[in-house]
Amino acid sequence: MERSIKRYFPVFLLPTFLAFIIGFIVPFLMGIYLSFCDFRTVTDAQFIGLGNFIRAFQDSEFLHAFWFTALFTLVTVALINVLAFGVASILTREIPGTNIFRTVFFMPNLIGGIVLGYIWQLIFNGVLARYDLALKISAKYGFWGLVILVCWQQIGYMMIIYIAGLQAIPGDLNEAAAIDGANGWQQLWNVTIPNMMPSITICTFLTLTNGFKLFDQNLSLTAGEPMKQTEMLALNIFNTFYGRVGWQGVGQAKAVLFFILVVGLGILQLKMTRSKEVQQ
C-alpha cells in the first residue's frame, strides 16, 4: 500500500494542483499585470506603467481609508487581545458553567459578517435615535460601531486560542512562583505571559490581518455613508473597481498595494516573534 501511494501520489495530487494554479496562481499573476494596465476587461488591457499606482496615491479617499483602517486595527488588536485573554483567564478557573460560557462567547464568530453588520446597524441606530442621531451621521459613530461589532465577533474565537495556551502551562510553574513569594501580578508577567507567547503571537497576527482585511462588516454596517469617512481599505478597493468608471486599473493597483501591505505586516510580525524566541 505504501509503495503504491508513493508511486502514484502525483496522479492524486495533479487535480488539486491544477485547480490551485487555475483558481489562484493564474488570477494572481494576471492581477499584478493588470495593475500596470488601463483596461475595461482583461482582453483590452493596455500597459501604462506606474500610472495606476500614482493615481492611487493621489486619491484622497484611498489615503483616508488607509489611516482609518490603521487606527481601527490598532484599537481592535489591543481591545480584542486584552479582553480575550481576560475572559480566557476567568474561564480556565473552576467556575460552574464554564463550558456554557465558552460556547456563548464563541457563538458570535459563527455568524456571517454581513448578517452581523445589519443586526448591529439596527441596534446602534435604535439607541442613537433616542438622541436624534444616526450611525452614518459621523465618522466617530461609525468607527466605534465597527470596533464594538468586531470585538463582539472575534473575542470568543481568540478566547479559545488563549484557553488552549493557558491549559498548556504546567501548574507546577505557578506553584513554584507562589512558594518563592510571587504575587498574582508577578506570576502573570513572569510566568504566564512568557509561556503564552505562541498563543499571543497567533492571536495578534489574526486580529492584525483581520483588521486590515475587514470588508463584510464595513459594507453592511456603514453602507451608504455619504462622505465615505468610515470606508476602510478593502471596501475602498471594491468601490474603486466597481463604482468608478475608468478606474478599474487603479482599483487593481490598490489591491496589489493592499496585498503588499498585509504580507509585509505578516513578515514583520514573524521576524519579531523569532527574535523574541531567540532572546528567551
Coordinates of C-alpha atoms in Angstrom, one line a residue:
M1 CA 0.0 0.0 0.0
E2 CA 2.8 2.5 0.9
R3 CA 4.7 1.7 -2.2
S4 CA 1.6 2.2 -4.3
I5 CA 0.9 5.6 -2.6
K6 CA 4.5 6.7 -3.2
R7 CA 4.4 5.7 -6.8
Y8 CA 1.0 7.1 -7.8
F9 CA 0.7 10.1 -5.5
P10 CA 1.3 12.6 -8.4
V11 CA -1.9 11.2 -10.0
F12 CA -3.9 12.2 -6.9
L13 CA -2.1 15.4 -6.4
L14 CA -2.5 16.6 -10.0
P15 CA -6.2 17.6 -9.9
T16 CA -5.7 19.7 -6.7
F17 CA -2.5 21.2 -8.1
L18 CA -4.3 22.2 -11.4
A19 CA -7.2 23.7 -9.5
F20 CA -4.8 25.7 -7.4
I21 CA -3.0 27.0 -10.5
I22 CA -6.2 27.8 -12.3
G23 CA -8.1 29.3 -9.3
F24 CA -5.2 31.2 -7.6
I25 CA -1.9 31.4 -9.4
V26 CA -3.2 32.5 -12.8
P27 CA -5.6 35.1 -11.4
F28 CA -2.9 36.4 -9.0
L29 CA -0.4 36.9 -11.8
M30 CA -3.0 38.4 -14.1
G31 CA -4.0 40.8 -11.3
I32 CA -0.4 42.0 -10.9
Y33 CA -0.1 42.5 -14.7
L34 CA -3.4 44.4 -14.9
S35 CA -2.4 46.8 -12.1
F36 CA 0.1 48.2 -14.7
C37 CA -2.6 48.5 -17.4
D38 CA -5.6 50.6 -18.4
F39 CA -8.5 48.2 -19.1
R40 CA -12.2 47.6 -19.0
T41 CA -11.9 43.8 -19.5
V42 CA -8.9 41.5 -19.4
T43 CA -8.9 41.3 -23.2
D44 CA -8.4 45.1 -23.9
A45 CA -5.7 45.8 -21.4
Q46 CA -3.1 48.4 -22.4
F47 CA 0.2 48.7 -20.5
I48 CA 0.7 52.2 -18.9
G49 CA 3.4 51.5 -16.4
L50 CA 3.1 53.0 -12.9
G51 CA 0.2 55.4 -13.8
N52 CA -2.4 53.4 -11.8
F53 CA -0.2 53.4 -8.7
I54 CA 0.4 57.2 -9.0
R55 CA -3.3 57.8 -9.3
A56 CA -3.9 55.5 -6.3
F57 CA -1.6 57.5 -4.1
Q58 CA -3.1 60.8 -5.3
D59 CA -6.6 59.5 -4.3
S60 CA -7.6 61.3 -1.1
E61 CA -10.3 58.6 -0.4
F62 CA -7.7 55.9 -0.5
L63 CA -5.3 57.7 1.8
H64 CA -8.1 58.4 4.3
A65 CA -9.2 54.7 4.1
F66 CA -5.7 53.7 4.9
W67 CA -5.3 55.8 8.0
F68 CA -8.9 55.0 9.1
T69 CA -8.1 51.3 8.7
A70 CA -4.7 51.6 10.5
L71 CA -6.3 53.3 13.5
F72 CA -9.2 50.8 13.6
T73 CA -6.7 47.9 13.5
L74 CA -4.6 49.4 16.3
V75 CA -7.6 49.8 18.6
T76 CA -9.2 46.4 17.8
V77 CA -5.9 44.5 18.2
A78 CA -5.4 45.9 21.7
L79 CA -9.0 45.5 22.8
I80 CA -9.7 42.1 21.4
N81 CA -6.5 40.5 22.8
V82 CA -6.7 42.1 26.2
L83 CA -10.4 41.2 26.6
A84 CA -10.0 37.7 25.1
F85 CA -7.0 37.0 27.4
G86 CA -9.0 38.2 30.4
V87 CA -12.1 36.1 29.6
A88 CA -9.8 33.1 29.0
S89 CA -8.2 33.6 32.4
I90 CA -11.5 33.6 34.1
L91 CA -12.9 30.6 32.2
T92 CA -9.9 28.4 33.0
R93 CA -10.7 28.6 36.7
E94 CA -13.0 26.2 38.5
I95 CA -16.3 28.1 37.9
P96 CA -19.7 26.4 37.5
G97 CA -21.0 26.6 33.9
T98 CA -17.6 27.3 32.3
N99 CA -18.3 25.2 29.2
I100 CA -21.6 27.0 28.7
F101 CA -19.9 30.4 28.9
R102 CA -17.2 29.3 26.4
T103 CA -19.9 28.3 24.0
V104 CA -21.8 31.5 24.4
F105 CA -18.7 33.7 23.9
F106 CA -17.7 31.7 20.8
M107 CA -21.1 31.7 19.0
P108 CA -20.9 35.2 17.5
N109 CA -17.9 34.1 15.5
L110 CA -20.2 31.6 13.7
I111 CA -22.4 34.4 12.3
G112 CA -21.6 35.9 9.0
G113 CA -20.2 39.4 8.8
I114 CA -23.0 40.7 6.6
V115 CA -25.7 39.5 8.9
L116 CA -23.8 40.9 12.0
G117 CA -23.4 44.3 10.3
Y118 CA -27.1 44.7 9.6
I119 CA -28.1 43.4 13.0
W120 CA -25.8 45.8 14.8
Q121 CA -26.8 48.7 12.5
L122 CA -30.4 48.3 13.7
I123 CA -29.2 48.1 17.4
F124 CA -26.9 51.2 17.1
N125 CA -29.5 53.3 15.2
G126 CA -32.2 52.3 17.7
V127 CA -30.0 53.6 20.5
L128 CA -28.8 56.7 18.7
A129 CA -32.3 57.6 17.6
R130 CA -33.2 58.4 21.2
Y131 CA -30.7 61.3 20.9
D132 CA -31.8 62.3 17.4
L133 CA -28.6 60.8 16.0
A134 CA -27.7 58.1 13.4
L135 CA -24.8 55.8 12.9
K136 CA -23.9 57.3 9.5
I137 CA -24.0 60.9 10.6
S138 CA -20.5 60.9 11.9
A139 CA -17.3 59.0 11.3
K140 CA -16.9 58.8 15.1
Y141 CA -20.1 56.8 15.5
G142 CA -19.2 54.5 12.5
F143 CA -15.7 53.9 13.9
W144 CA -16.8 52.9 17.3
G145 CA -19.7 50.9 15.9
L146 CA -17.2 48.9 13.9
V147 CA -15.0 48.4 16.9
I148 CA -17.8 47.1 19.1
L149 CA -19.1 44.8 16.3
V150 CA -15.7 43.3 15.6
C151 CA -14.8 42.9 19.3
W152 CA -18.1 41.2 19.9
Q153 CA -17.5 38.8 17.0
Q154 CA -13.8 38.0 17.5
I155 CA -13.2 37.9 21.2
G156 CA -14.7 34.5 21.5
Y157 CA -12.5 33.0 18.8
M158 CA -9.3 34.4 20.3
M159 CA -10.5 33.3 23.8
I160 CA -10.4 29.7 22.6
I161 CA -6.8 30.1 21.5
Y162 CA -5.8 31.7 24.8
I163 CA -7.6 29.0 26.8
A164 CA -5.6 26.3 24.9
G165 CA -2.4 28.2 25.8
L166 CA -3.3 28.6 29.4
Q167 CA -4.2 25.0 29.8
A168 CA -0.8 24.0 28.3
I169 CA 1.1 25.8 31.1
P170 CA 2.2 23.3 33.8
G171 CA 0.6 24.1 37.1
D172 CA 3.9 23.5 38.9
L173 CA 5.4 26.7 37.5
N174 CA 2.8 29.0 39.2
E175 CA 3.0 26.9 42.4
A176 CA 6.8 27.3 42.4
A177 CA 6.5 31.0 41.8
A178 CA 4.0 31.3 44.7
I179 CA 6.3 29.4 47.0
D180 CA 9.1 31.9 46.1
G181 CA 6.8 34.7 47.2
A182 CA 5.5 35.9 43.8
N183 CA 2.1 37.6 44.0
G184 CA -0.6 37.3 41.3
W185 CA 0.7 40.1 39.0
Q186 CA 4.3 38.8 39.3
Q187 CA 3.1 35.3 38.3
L188 CA 1.2 36.8 35.4
W189 CA 4.1 38.8 34.0
N190 CA 6.9 36.4 34.7
V191 CA 5.3 33.0 34.3
T192 CA 2.0 33.1 32.4
I193 CA 2.7 35.6 29.7
P194 CA 6.1 34.3 28.7
N195 CA 4.6 30.8 28.4
M196 CA 1.7 32.2 26.4
M197 CA 3.8 33.8 23.7
P198 CA 2.8 31.3 21.0
S199 CA -0.9 32.0 21.6
I200 CA -0.3 35.7 21.9
T201 CA 1.6 35.7 18.5
I202 CA -1.2 33.8 16.8
C203 CA -4.0 36.0 18.1
T204 CA -2.1 39.2 17.4
F205 CA -1.4 38.1 13.8
L206 CA -5.1 37.1 13.3
T207 CA -6.5 40.3 14.7
L208 CA -4.0 42.4 12.8
T209 CA -4.7 40.8 9.4
N210 CA -8.5 40.7 10.2
G211 CA -8.5 44.4 10.9
F212 CA -6.9 45.3 7.6
K213 CA -8.9 42.9 5.6
L214 CA -12.3 43.8 7.1
F215 CA -14.9 44.1 4.4
D216 CA -18.3 42.5 5.2
Q217 CA -18.9 44.3 8.4
N218 CA -17.8 47.6 7.0
L219 CA -20.1 47.1 3.9
S220 CA -23.2 46.2 5.9
L221 CA -22.8 48.4 9.0
T222 CA -21.9 51.7 7.3
A223 CA -23.0 51.1 3.7
G224 CA -24.3 54.3 2.0
E225 CA -22.4 56.7 4.3
P226 CA -22.4 59.8 2.1
M227 CA -18.9 61.2 2.8
K228 CA -17.2 57.8 2.9
Q229 CA -15.5 58.7 6.2
T230 CA -15.9 55.2 7.5
E231 CA -14.7 53.4 4.3
M232 CA -11.9 51.0 5.0
L233 CA -9.2 49.7 2.6
A234 CA -11.0 46.6 1.3
L235 CA -14.3 48.5 0.8
N236 CA -12.4 51.4 -0.9
I237 CA -10.8 49.0 -3.3
F238 CA -14.2 47.4 -4.1
N239 CA -15.8 50.7 -4.7
T240 CA -13.0 52.0 -6.8
F241 CA -13.0 48.9 -9.1
Y242 CA -16.8 48.5 -9.4
G243 CA -18.1 52.0 -8.6
R244 CA -15.9 54.4 -10.7
V245 CA -15.9 54.4 -14.5
G246 CA -12.4 54.0 -15.9
W247 CA -10.8 53.3 -12.5
Q248 CA -10.5 49.5 -12.9
G249 CA -6.7 49.8 -13.3
V250 CA -6.5 52.0 -10.3
G251 CA -8.6 49.6 -8.2
Q252 CA -6.3 46.7 -9.3
A253 CA -3.3 48.8 -8.3
K254 CA -4.8 49.4 -4.9
A255 CA -5.4 45.7 -4.5
V256 CA -1.7 45.0 -5.2
L257 CA -0.7 47.6 -2.7
F258 CA -3.1 46.1 -0.2
F259 CA -1.6 42.6 -0.7
I260 CA 2.0 44.0 -0.2
L261 CA 0.8 45.7 3.0
V262 CA -0.7 42.6 4.5
V263 CA 2.2 40.4 3.5
G264 CA 4.7 42.9 4.9
L265 CA 2.9 43.0 8.2
G266 CA 2.9 39.2 8.4
I267 CA 6.7 39.0 7.7
L268 CA 7.4 41.8 10.2
Q269 CA 5.5 40.1 12.9
L270 CA 7.2 36.7 12.1
K271 CA 10.6 38.3 12.4
M272 CA 9.7 40.0 15.7
T273 CA 8.4 36.7 17.0
R274 CA 11.5 34.8 16.1
S275 CA 13.7 37.5 17.6
K276 CA 11.8 37.2 20.9
E277 CA 12.2 33.4 20.8
V278 CA 15.9 33.7 20.4
Q279 CA 16.1 36.2 23.3
Q280 CA 14.2 33.7 25.5

